């Protein structure tokens, strides 16, 4: 694309992986950032959360059953699951192993961007369930430049193989040559929903990244990196789904 990329596109740009396998790339990230009792972490490491000192970028993280919230910029070719029977790299391998956390919702293997991982079960349920109507916003790079009429079809509604679906909003945020960046927000969270919505109006997706989850923004965090949510961000998520933070969540 040209110079019209939004700032989110920079955060969604993959790093060169060279000849490393997915697991080797994950291991490289862990060894550089995560330490258990002062030693670089490796895949498969186990630690007693009541006794071990676990640090990320030199900062100690809670090692008791307290609630934790990680914002991850998920790379492509990493699966959104806690365990993969095929042995592919998973998103939970990119964050500290203790306390145990789970991804909120799902990003397809070939979709990148914002993913929240937490052990706050009630918050995770509400953020993922369509009845709470939390918008998930994506930026898609597509072939061609869609007209306003075509984007209007997305918000009016299109027929998919599992029923009627529509976007909350859809707009072009940048163009270059024969491509465009299209920002699409949805609340349903169906499987590959954004790709299928765009495909239904003859827009071929070349790349897709999630940039927002409700009030939470991806920002400029690099791909494959993660950070803890701030207290303000956690509070905003609680407010978005009608939870009283004073009552507190419960570890999953």
PDB file of C-alpha atoms in Angstrom:
ATOM      1  CA  UNK A   1       0.000   0.000   0.000  1.00  0.00           C
ATOM      2  CA  UNK A   2       0.991   3.643  -0.321  1.00  0.00           C
ATOM      3  CA  UNK A   3       1.355   6.378   2.232  1.00  0.00           C
ATOM      4  CA  UNK A   4      -2.312   6.299   3.217  1.00  0.00           C
ATOM      5  CA  UNK A   5      -1.897   3.434   5.694  1.00  0.00           C
ATOM      6  CA  UNK A   6      -3.527   4.083   9.078  1.00  0.00           C
ATOM      7  CA  UNK A   7      -1.281   3.916  12.108  1.00  0.00           C
ATOM      8  CA  UNK A   8      -2.724   0.486  12.939  1.00  0.00           C
ATOM      9  CA  UNK A   9      -1.241  -0.957   9.763  1.00  0.00           C
ATOM     10  CA  UNK A  10       2.255  -0.395  11.085  1.00  0.00           C
ATOM     11  CA  UNK A  11       1.490  -2.468  14.167  1.00  0.00           C
ATOM     12  CA  UNK A  12       0.046  -5.247  12.002  1.00  0.00           C
ATOM     13  CA  UNK A  13       3.102  -5.600   9.762  1.00  0.00           C
ATOM     14  CA  UNK A  14       4.800  -8.984  10.223  1.00  0.00           C
ATOM     15  CA  UNK A  15       8.419  -9.250  11.248  1.00  0.00           C
ATOM     16  CA  UNK A  16      10.704 -11.220   8.980  1.00  0.00           C
ATOM     17  CA  UNK A  17      10.937 -14.726  10.366  1.00  0.00           C
ATOM     18  CA  UNK A  18      13.883 -15.946   8.332  1.00  0.00           C
ATOM     19  CA  UNK A  19      14.127 -19.718   8.300  1.00  0.00           C
ATOM     20  CA  UNK A  20      12.918 -20.156  11.879  1.00  0.00           C
ATOM     21  CA  UNK A  21       9.933 -22.400  12.533  1.00  0.00           C
ATOM     22  CA  UNK A  22       6.902 -21.060  14.369  1.00  0.00           C
ATOM     23  CA  UNK A  23       7.964 -22.726  17.615  1.00  0.00           C
ATOM     24  CA  UNK A  24      11.498 -21.360  17.277  1.00  0.00           C
ATOM     25  CA  UNK A  25      10.133 -17.828  16.834  1.00  0.00           C
ATOM     26  CA  UNK A  26       7.943 -18.268  19.924  1.00  0.00           C
ATOM     27  CA  UNK A  27      10.927 -19.597  21.902  1.00  0.00           C
ATOM     28  CA  UNK A  28      13.053 -16.631  20.822  1.00  0.00           C
ATOM     29  CA  UNK A  29      10.426 -14.184  22.106  1.00  0.00           C
ATOM     30  CA  UNK A  30      10.024 -16.032  25.414  1.00  0.00           C
ATOM     31  CA  UNK A  31      13.752 -16.269  26.088  1.00  0.00           C
ATOM     32  CA  UNK A  32      14.204 -12.554  25.424  1.00  0.00           C
ATOM     33  CA  UNK A  33      11.316 -11.326  27.567  1.00  0.00           C
ATOM     34  CA  UNK A  34      10.225 -13.889  30.158  1.00  0.00           C
ATOM     35  CA  UNK A  35      12.262 -15.221  33.068  1.00  0.00           C
ATOM     36  CA  UNK A  36      11.398 -17.730  35.813  1.00  0.00           C
ATOM     37  CA  UNK A  37      13.468 -17.329  38.970  1.00  0.00           C
ATOM     38  CA  UNK A  38      15.976 -15.285  36.986  1.00  0.00           C
ATOM     39  CA  UNK A  39      16.435 -17.810  34.165  1.00  0.00           C
ATOM     40  CA  UNK A  40      15.192 -17.291  30.582  1.00  0.00           C
ATOM     41  CA  UNK A  41      11.937 -19.179  30.043  1.00  0.00           C
ATOM     42  CA  UNK A  42      11.632 -22.001  27.532  1.00  0.00           C
ATOM     43  CA  UNK A  43       8.580 -23.695  26.035  1.00  0.00           C
ATOM     44  CA  UNK A  44       7.258 -26.339  28.410  1.00  0.00           C
ATOM     45  CA  UNK A  45       8.755 -24.762  31.538  1.00  0.00           C
ATOM     46  CA  UNK A  46       6.783 -25.414  34.714  1.00  0.00           C
ATOM     47  CA  UNK A  47       6.861 -23.307  37.844  1.00  0.00           C
ATOM     48  CA  UNK A  48       5.065 -23.247  41.178  1.00  0.00           C
ATOM     49  CA  UNK A  49       3.122 -19.964  41.033  1.00  0.00           C
ATOM     50  CA  UNK A  50       3.194 -19.757  44.834  1.00  0.00           C
ATOM     51  CA  UNK A  51       6.992 -19.832  44.981  1.00  0.00           C
ATOM     52  CA  UNK A  52       8.497 -18.832  41.620  1.00  0.00           C
ATOM     53  CA  UNK A  53       9.357 -15.276  40.626  1.00  0.00           C
ATOM     54  CA  UNK A  54       8.172 -14.665  37.061  1.00  0.00           C
ATOM     55  CA  UNK A  55       9.185 -11.478  35.257  1.00  0.00           C
ATOM     56  CA  UNK A  56       8.303  -9.979  31.872  1.00  0.00           C
ATOM     57  CA  UNK A  57      10.746  -7.373  30.566  1.00  0.00           C
ATOM     58  CA  UNK A  58      12.215  -7.254  34.071  1.00  0.00           C
ATOM     59  CA  UNK A  59       8.884  -6.511  35.756  1.00  0.00           C
ATOM     60  CA  UNK A  60       7.483  -9.063  38.185  1.00  0.00           C
ATOM     61  CA  UNK A  61       3.986 -10.298  37.395  1.00  0.00           C
ATOM     62  CA  UNK A  62       1.429 -11.665  39.879  1.00  0.00           C
ATOM     63  CA  UNK A  63       2.043 -15.366  40.580  1.00  0.00           C
ATOM     64  CA  UNK A  64      -1.062 -16.023  42.624  1.00  0.00           C
ATOM     65  CA  UNK A  65      -4.557 -16.717  41.244  1.00  0.00           C
ATOM     66  CA  UNK A  66      -5.211 -12.990  40.765  1.00  0.00           C
ATOM     67  CA  UNK A  67      -6.820 -11.831  37.559  1.00  0.00           C
ATOM     68  CA  UNK A  68      -4.471 -10.974  34.709  1.00  0.00           C
ATOM     69  CA  UNK A  69      -5.137  -9.380  31.336  1.00  0.00           C
ATOM     70  CA  UNK A  70      -2.731  -9.545  28.384  1.00  0.00           C
ATOM     71  CA  UNK A  71      -3.137  -7.615  25.151  1.00  0.00           C
ATOM     72  CA  UNK A  72      -1.392  -9.538  22.371  1.00  0.00           C
ATOM     73  CA  UNK A  73      -0.735  -8.487  18.784  1.00  0.00           C
ATOM     74  CA  UNK A  74      -1.326 -11.919  17.273  1.00  0.00           C
ATOM     75  CA  UNK A  75       0.811 -12.828  14.262  1.00  0.00           C
ATOM     76  CA  UNK A  76      -0.435 -14.857  11.340  1.00  0.00           C
ATOM     77  CA  UNK A  77       0.157 -18.624  11.399  1.00  0.00           C
ATOM     78  CA  UNK A  78      -0.439 -18.785  15.158  1.00  0.00           C
ATOM     79  CA  UNK A  79      -3.662 -20.504  16.238  1.00  0.00           C
ATOM     80  CA  UNK A  80      -6.069 -19.022  18.776  1.00  0.00           C
ATOM     81  CA  UNK A  81      -6.334 -21.885  21.226  1.00  0.00           C
ATOM     82  CA  UNK A  82      -4.798 -23.053  24.474  1.00  0.00           C
ATOM     83  CA  UNK A  83      -3.735 -26.416  23.041  1.00  0.00           C
ATOM     84  CA  UNK A  84      -3.366 -27.547  19.443  1.00  0.00           C
ATOM     85  CA  UNK A  85      -3.412 -31.289  18.675  1.00  0.00           C
ATOM     86  CA  UNK A  86      -1.501 -30.622  15.444  1.00  0.00           C
ATOM     87  CA  UNK A  87       1.379 -29.071  17.354  1.00  0.00           C
ATOM     88  CA  UNK A  88       1.123 -25.643  15.742  1.00  0.00           C
ATOM     89  CA  UNK A  89       2.219 -22.508  17.646  1.00  0.00           C
ATOM     90  CA  UNK A  90      -0.584 -21.171  19.848  1.00  0.00           C
ATOM     91  CA  UNK A  91      -1.326 -17.729  21.254  1.00  0.00           C
ATOM     92  CA  UNK A  92      -0.920 -18.881  24.859  1.00  0.00           C
ATOM     93  CA  UNK A  93       2.725 -19.728  24.104  1.00  0.00           C
ATOM     94  CA  UNK A  94       3.357 -16.038  23.440  1.00  0.00           C
ATOM     95  CA  UNK A  95       2.426 -14.922  26.978  1.00  0.00           C
ATOM     96  CA  UNK A  96       3.577 -16.067  30.447  1.00  0.00           C
ATOM     97  CA  UNK A  97       2.352 -19.528  31.428  1.00  0.00           C
ATOM     98  CA  UNK A  98       1.348 -18.486  34.954  1.00  0.00           C
ATOM     99  CA  UNK A  99      -1.324 -17.691  35.815  1.00  0.00           C
ATOM    100  CA  UNK A 100      -3.084 -19.750  33.134  1.00  0.00           C
ATOM    101  CA  UNK A 101      -4.981 -17.529  30.698  1.00  0.00           C
ATOM    102  CA  UNK A 102      -7.307 -18.144  27.773  1.00  0.00           C
ATOM    103  CA  UNK A 103      -8.014 -16.189  24.580  1.00  0.00           C
ATOM    104  CA  UNK A 104     -11.184 -14.098  24.495  1.00  0.00           C
ATOM    105  CA  UNK A 105     -12.972 -15.060  21.303  1.00  0.00           C
ATOM    106  CA  UNK A 106     -11.070 -16.253  18.275  1.00  0.00           C
ATOM    107  CA  UNK A 107      -8.934 -14.889  15.477  1.00  0.00           C
ATOM    108  CA  UNK A 108      -8.439 -17.102  12.436  1.00  0.00           C
ATOM    109  CA  UNK A 109      -4.968 -18.495  11.861  1.00  0.00           C
ATOM    110  CA  UNK A 110      -4.431 -16.084   8.955  1.00  0.00           C
ATOM    111  CA  UNK A 111      -5.889 -13.070  10.787  1.00  0.00           C
ATOM    112  CA  UNK A 112      -3.620 -10.927  12.936  1.00  0.00           C
ATOM    113  CA  UNK A 113      -3.992  -8.146  15.453  1.00  0.00           C
ATOM    114  CA  UNK A 114      -5.582  -7.498  18.836  1.00  0.00           C
ATOM    115  CA  UNK A 115      -6.293 -10.505  21.031  1.00  0.00           C
ATOM    116  CA  UNK A 116      -7.105 -10.370  24.733  1.00  0.00           C
ATOM    117  CA  UNK A 117      -6.005 -13.246  26.970  1.00  0.00           C
ATOM    118  CA  UNK A 118      -7.218 -13.444  30.560  1.00  0.00           C
ATOM    119  CA  UNK A 119      -8.309 -15.713  33.396  1.00  0.00           C
ATOM    120  CA  UNK A 120     -11.296 -13.444  34.130  1.00  0.00           C
ATOM    121  CA  UNK A 121     -14.000 -15.876  33.052  1.00  0.00           C
ATOM    122  CA  UNK A 122     -17.048 -13.628  33.388  1.00  0.00           C
ATOM    123  CA  UNK A 123     -15.472 -10.730  31.520  1.00  0.00           C
ATOM    124  CA  UNK A 124     -14.267 -13.086  28.779  1.00  0.00           C
ATOM    125  CA  UNK A 125     -17.748 -14.567  28.391  1.00  0.00           C
ATOM    126  CA  UNK A 126     -19.428 -11.190  28.090  1.00  0.00           C
ATOM    127  CA  UNK A 127     -16.884  -9.768  25.664  1.00  0.00           C
ATOM    128  CA  UNK A 128     -17.248 -12.762  23.351  1.00  0.00           C
ATOM    129  CA  UNK A 129     -21.017 -13.278  23.527  1.00  0.00           C
ATOM    130  CA  UNK A 130     -22.943 -11.440  20.774  1.00  0.00           C
ATOM    131  CA  UNK A 131     -25.797 -10.530  23.135  1.00  0.00           C
ATOM    132  CA  UNK A 132     -23.539  -7.931  24.782  1.00  0.00           C
ATOM    133  CA  UNK A 133     -22.903  -6.327  21.371  1.00  0.00           C
ATOM    134  CA  UNK A 134     -19.257  -5.465  21.956  1.00  0.00           C
ATOM    135  CA  UNK A 135     -17.925  -4.186  18.605  1.00  0.00           C
ATOM    136  CA  UNK A 136     -14.850  -5.825  17.118  1.00  0.00           C
ATOM    137  CA  UNK A 137     -13.124  -3.600  14.564  1.00  0.00           C
ATOM    138  CA  UNK A 138     -10.902  -4.867  11.764  1.00  0.00           C
ATOM    139  CA  UNK A 139      -8.827  -3.296   9.010  1.00  0.00           C
ATOM    140  CA  UNK A 140      -8.834  -5.297   5.769  1.00  0.00           C
ATOM    141  CA  UNK A 141      -6.597  -4.790   2.769  1.00  0.00           C
ATOM    142  CA  UNK A 142      -8.700  -5.592  -0.287  1.00  0.00           C
ATOM    143  CA  UNK A 143      -8.272  -5.656  -4.049  1.00  0.00           C
ATOM    144  CA  UNK A 144      -9.981  -2.720  -5.722  1.00  0.00           C
ATOM    145  CA  UNK A 145     -11.575   0.379  -4.214  1.00  0.00           C
ATOM    146  CA  UNK A 146     -15.163  -0.262  -3.080  1.00  0.00           C
ATOM    147  CA  UNK A 147     -17.894   2.274  -3.762  1.00  0.00           C
ATOM    148  CA  UNK A 148     -20.096   3.740  -1.039  1.00  0.00           C
ATOM    149  CA  UNK A 149     -22.949   1.661  -2.393  1.00  0.00           C
ATOM    150  CA  UNK A 150     -20.976  -1.548  -1.980  1.00  0.00           C
ATOM    151  CA  UNK A 151     -19.971  -0.657   1.563  1.00  0.00           C
ATOM    152  CA  UNK A 152     -23.596   0.215   2.218  1.00  0.00           C
ATOM    153  CA  UNK A 153     -24.513  -3.381   1.463  1.00  0.00           C
ATOM    154  CA  UNK A 154     -22.340  -4.476   4.365  1.00  0.00           C
ATOM    155  CA  UNK A 155     -24.221  -2.355   6.887  1.00  0.00           C
ATOM    156  CA  UNK A 156     -27.630  -3.088   5.355  1.00  0.00           C
ATOM    157  CA  UNK A 157     -27.002  -6.813   5.498  1.00  0.00           C
ATOM    158  CA  UNK A 158     -25.920  -9.665   3.242  1.00  0.00           C
ATOM    159  CA  UNK A 159     -26.857 -13.329   3.131  1.00  0.00           C
ATOM    160  CA  UNK A 160     -24.162 -15.752   4.282  1.00  0.00           C
ATOM    161  CA  UNK A 161     -24.358 -19.533   4.333  1.00  0.00           C
ATOM    162  CA  UNK A 162     -25.293 -19.425   8.024  1.00  0.00           C
ATOM    163  CA  UNK A 163     -27.866 -16.653   7.719  1.00  0.00           C
ATOM    164  CA  UNK A 164     -28.169 -12.907   7.411  1.00  0.00           C
ATOM    165  CA  UNK A 165     -25.231 -10.845   8.659  1.00  0.00           C
ATOM    166  CA  UNK A 166     -24.263  -7.203   8.658  1.00  0.00           C
ATOM    167  CA  UNK A 167     -21.514  -4.896   9.793  1.00  0.00           C
ATOM    168  CA  UNK A 168     -22.093  -2.185  12.374  1.00  0.00           C
ATOM    169  CA  UNK A 169     -19.960   0.135  10.253  1.00  0.00           C
ATOM    170  CA  UNK A 170     -17.769  -0.027   7.154  1.00  0.00           C
ATOM    171  CA  UNK A 171     -15.589   2.666   5.619  1.00  0.00           C
ATOM    172  CA  UNK A 172     -12.547   3.123   3.413  1.00  0.00           C
ATOM    173  CA  UNK A 173      -9.588   4.487   5.377  1.00  0.00           C
ATOM    174  CA  UNK A 174      -6.972   4.546   2.621  1.00  0.00           C
ATOM    175  CA  UNK A 175      -6.330   3.726  -1.029  1.00  0.00           C
ATOM    176  CA  UNK A 176      -3.284   3.034  -3.175  1.00  0.00           C
ATOM    177  CA  UNK A 177      -3.039   1.756  -6.735  1.00  0.00           C
ATOM    178  CA  UNK A 178      -5.549  -1.082  -7.047  1.00  0.00           C
ATOM    179  CA  UNK A 179      -6.027  -1.657  -3.316  1.00  0.00           C
ATOM    180  CA  UNK A 180      -7.922  -0.169  -0.402  1.00  0.00           C
ATOM    181  CA  UNK A 181      -7.960  -0.356   3.379  1.00  0.00           C
ATOM    182  CA  UNK A 182     -11.462  -0.995   4.668  1.00  0.00           C
ATOM    183  CA  UNK A 183     -12.367  -0.677   8.352  1.00  0.00           C
ATOM    184  CA  UNK A 184     -15.225  -2.979   9.363  1.00  0.00           C
ATOM    185  CA  UNK A 185     -16.897  -3.355  12.779  1.00  0.00           C
ATOM    186  CA  UNK A 186     -19.047  -6.354  13.738  1.00  0.00           C
ATOM    187  CA  UNK A 187     -20.674  -7.611  16.942  1.00  0.00           C
ATOM    188  CA  UNK A 188     -21.712 -11.184  16.073  1.00  0.00           C
ATOM    189  CA  UNK A 189     -18.296 -12.813  16.094  1.00  0.00           C
ATOM    190  CA  UNK A 190     -19.170 -15.593  13.651  1.00  0.00           C
ATOM    191  CA  UNK A 191     -16.403 -17.724  12.189  1.00  0.00           C
ATOM    192  CA  UNK A 192     -14.468 -15.771   9.537  1.00  0.00           C
ATOM    193  CA  UNK A 193     -17.327 -13.267   9.542  1.00  0.00           C
ATOM    194  CA  UNK A 194     -15.453 -10.224   8.229  1.00  0.00           C
ATOM    195  CA  UNK A 195     -13.828 -12.167   5.402  1.00  0.00           C
ATOM    196  CA  UNK A 196     -17.182 -13.634   4.418  1.00  0.00           C
ATOM    197  CA  UNK A 197     -18.952 -10.275   4.610  1.00  0.00           C
ATOM    198  CA  UNK A 198     -16.404  -8.674   2.318  1.00  0.00           C
ATOM    199  CA  UNK A 199     -16.455 -11.664   0.005  1.00  0.00           C
ATOM    200  CA  UNK A 200     -20.237 -11.393  -0.274  1.00  0.00           C
ATOM    201  CA  UNK A 201     -19.821  -7.985  -1.931  1.00  0.00           C
ATOM    202  CA  UNK A 202     -16.983  -9.198  -4.167  1.00  0.00           C
ATOM    203  CA  UNK A 203     -14.121  -7.753  -2.127  1.00  0.00           C
ATOM    204  CA  UNK A 204     -11.113 -10.055  -1.964  1.00  0.00           C
ATOM    205  CA  UNK A 205      -9.274  -9.825   1.357  1.00  0.00           C
ATOM    206  CA  UNK A 206      -5.494  -9.877   1.071  1.00  0.00           C
ATOM    207  CA  UNK A 207      -4.774  -9.166   4.704  1.00  0.00           C
ATOM    208  CA  UNK A 208      -6.891  -8.740   7.834  1.00  0.00           C
ATOM    209  CA  UNK A 209      -6.058  -7.380  11.285  1.00  0.00           C
ATOM    210  CA  UNK A 210      -8.230  -6.653  14.310  1.00  0.00           C
ATOM    211  CA  UNK A 211      -7.450  -3.221  15.720  1.00  0.00           C
ATOM    212  CA  UNK A 212     -10.116  -2.704  18.420  1.00  0.00           C
ATOM    213  CA  UNK A 213     -12.179  -4.731  20.876  1.00  0.00           C
ATOM    214  CA  UNK A 214     -14.813  -2.469  22.371  1.00  0.00           C
ATOM    215  CA  UNK A 215     -12.865   0.383  24.037  1.00  0.00           C
ATOM    216  CA  UNK A 216      -9.559  -1.512  23.820  1.00  0.00           C
ATOM    217  CA  UNK A 217      -7.176  -0.463  21.018  1.00  0.00           C
ATOM    218  CA  UNK A 218      -4.216  -2.306  19.525  1.00  0.00           C
ATOM    219  CA  UNK A 219      -2.162   0.853  19.206  1.00  0.00           C
ATOM    220  CA  UNK A 220       1.461   0.512  18.118  1.00  0.00           C
ATOM    221  CA  UNK A 221       2.422  -2.693  19.936  1.00  0.00           C
ATOM    222  CA  UNK A 222       4.644  -4.782  17.662  1.00  0.00           C
ATOM    223  CA  UNK A 223       3.459  -8.034  16.163  1.00  0.00           C
ATOM    224  CA  UNK A 224       4.035 -11.037  18.405  1.00  0.00           C
ATOM    225  CA  UNK A 225       4.446  -8.767  21.446  1.00  0.00           C
ATOM    226  CA  UNK A 226       2.129  -8.384  24.427  1.00  0.00           C
ATOM    227  CA  UNK A 227       1.560  -6.083  27.373  1.00  0.00           C
ATOM    228  CA  UNK A 228      -0.646  -6.020  30.476  1.00  0.00           C
ATOM    229  CA  UNK A 229      -3.774  -3.915  30.370  1.00  0.00           C
ATOM    230  CA  UNK A 230      -3.815  -0.771  32.452  1.00  0.00           C
ATOM    231  CA  UNK A 231      -6.299  -0.436  35.287  1.00  0.00           C
ATOM    232  CA  UNK A 232      -8.178   2.118  33.189  1.00  0.00           C
ATOM    233  CA  UNK A 233      -8.440  -0.294  30.254  1.00  0.00           C
ATOM    234  CA  UNK A 234      -9.770  -3.084  32.459  1.00  0.00           C
ATOM    235  CA  UNK A 235     -12.309  -0.685  33.929  1.00  0.00           C
ATOM    236  CA  UNK A 236     -13.432   0.385  30.462  1.00  0.00           C
ATOM    237  CA  UNK A 237     -13.964  -3.258  29.439  1.00  0.00           C
ATOM    238  CA  UNK A 238     -15.991  -3.911  32.589  1.00  0.00           C
ATOM    239  CA  UNK A 239     -18.150  -0.877  31.844  1.00  0.00           C
ATOM    240  CA  UNK A 240     -18.638  -1.962  28.225  1.00  0.00           C
ATOM    241  CA  UNK A 241     -20.250  -5.240  29.298  1.00  0.00           C
ATOM    242  CA  UNK A 242     -22.110  -3.953  32.359  1.00  0.00           C
ATOM    243  CA  UNK A 243     -19.902  -5.528  35.030  1.00  0.00           C
ATOM    244  CA  UNK A 244     -19.314  -3.892  38.404  1.00  0.00           C
ATOM    245  CA  UNK A 245     -15.571  -3.925  38.900  1.00  0.00           C
ATOM    246  CA  UNK A 246     -15.960  -3.291  42.616  1.00  0.00           C
ATOM    247  CA  UNK A 247     -17.381  -6.799  42.946  1.00  0.00           C
ATOM    248  CA  UNK A 248     -14.367  -8.174  41.094  1.00  0.00           C
ATOM    249  CA  UNK A 249     -14.096 -10.988  38.599  1.00  0.00           C
ATOM    250  CA  UNK A 250     -13.177 -14.571  39.312  1.00  0.00           C
ATOM    251  CA  UNK A 251     -10.229 -16.521  37.937  1.00  0.00           C
ATOM    252  CA  UNK A 252     -11.258 -19.091  35.383  1.00  0.00           C
TER     253      UNK A 252
END
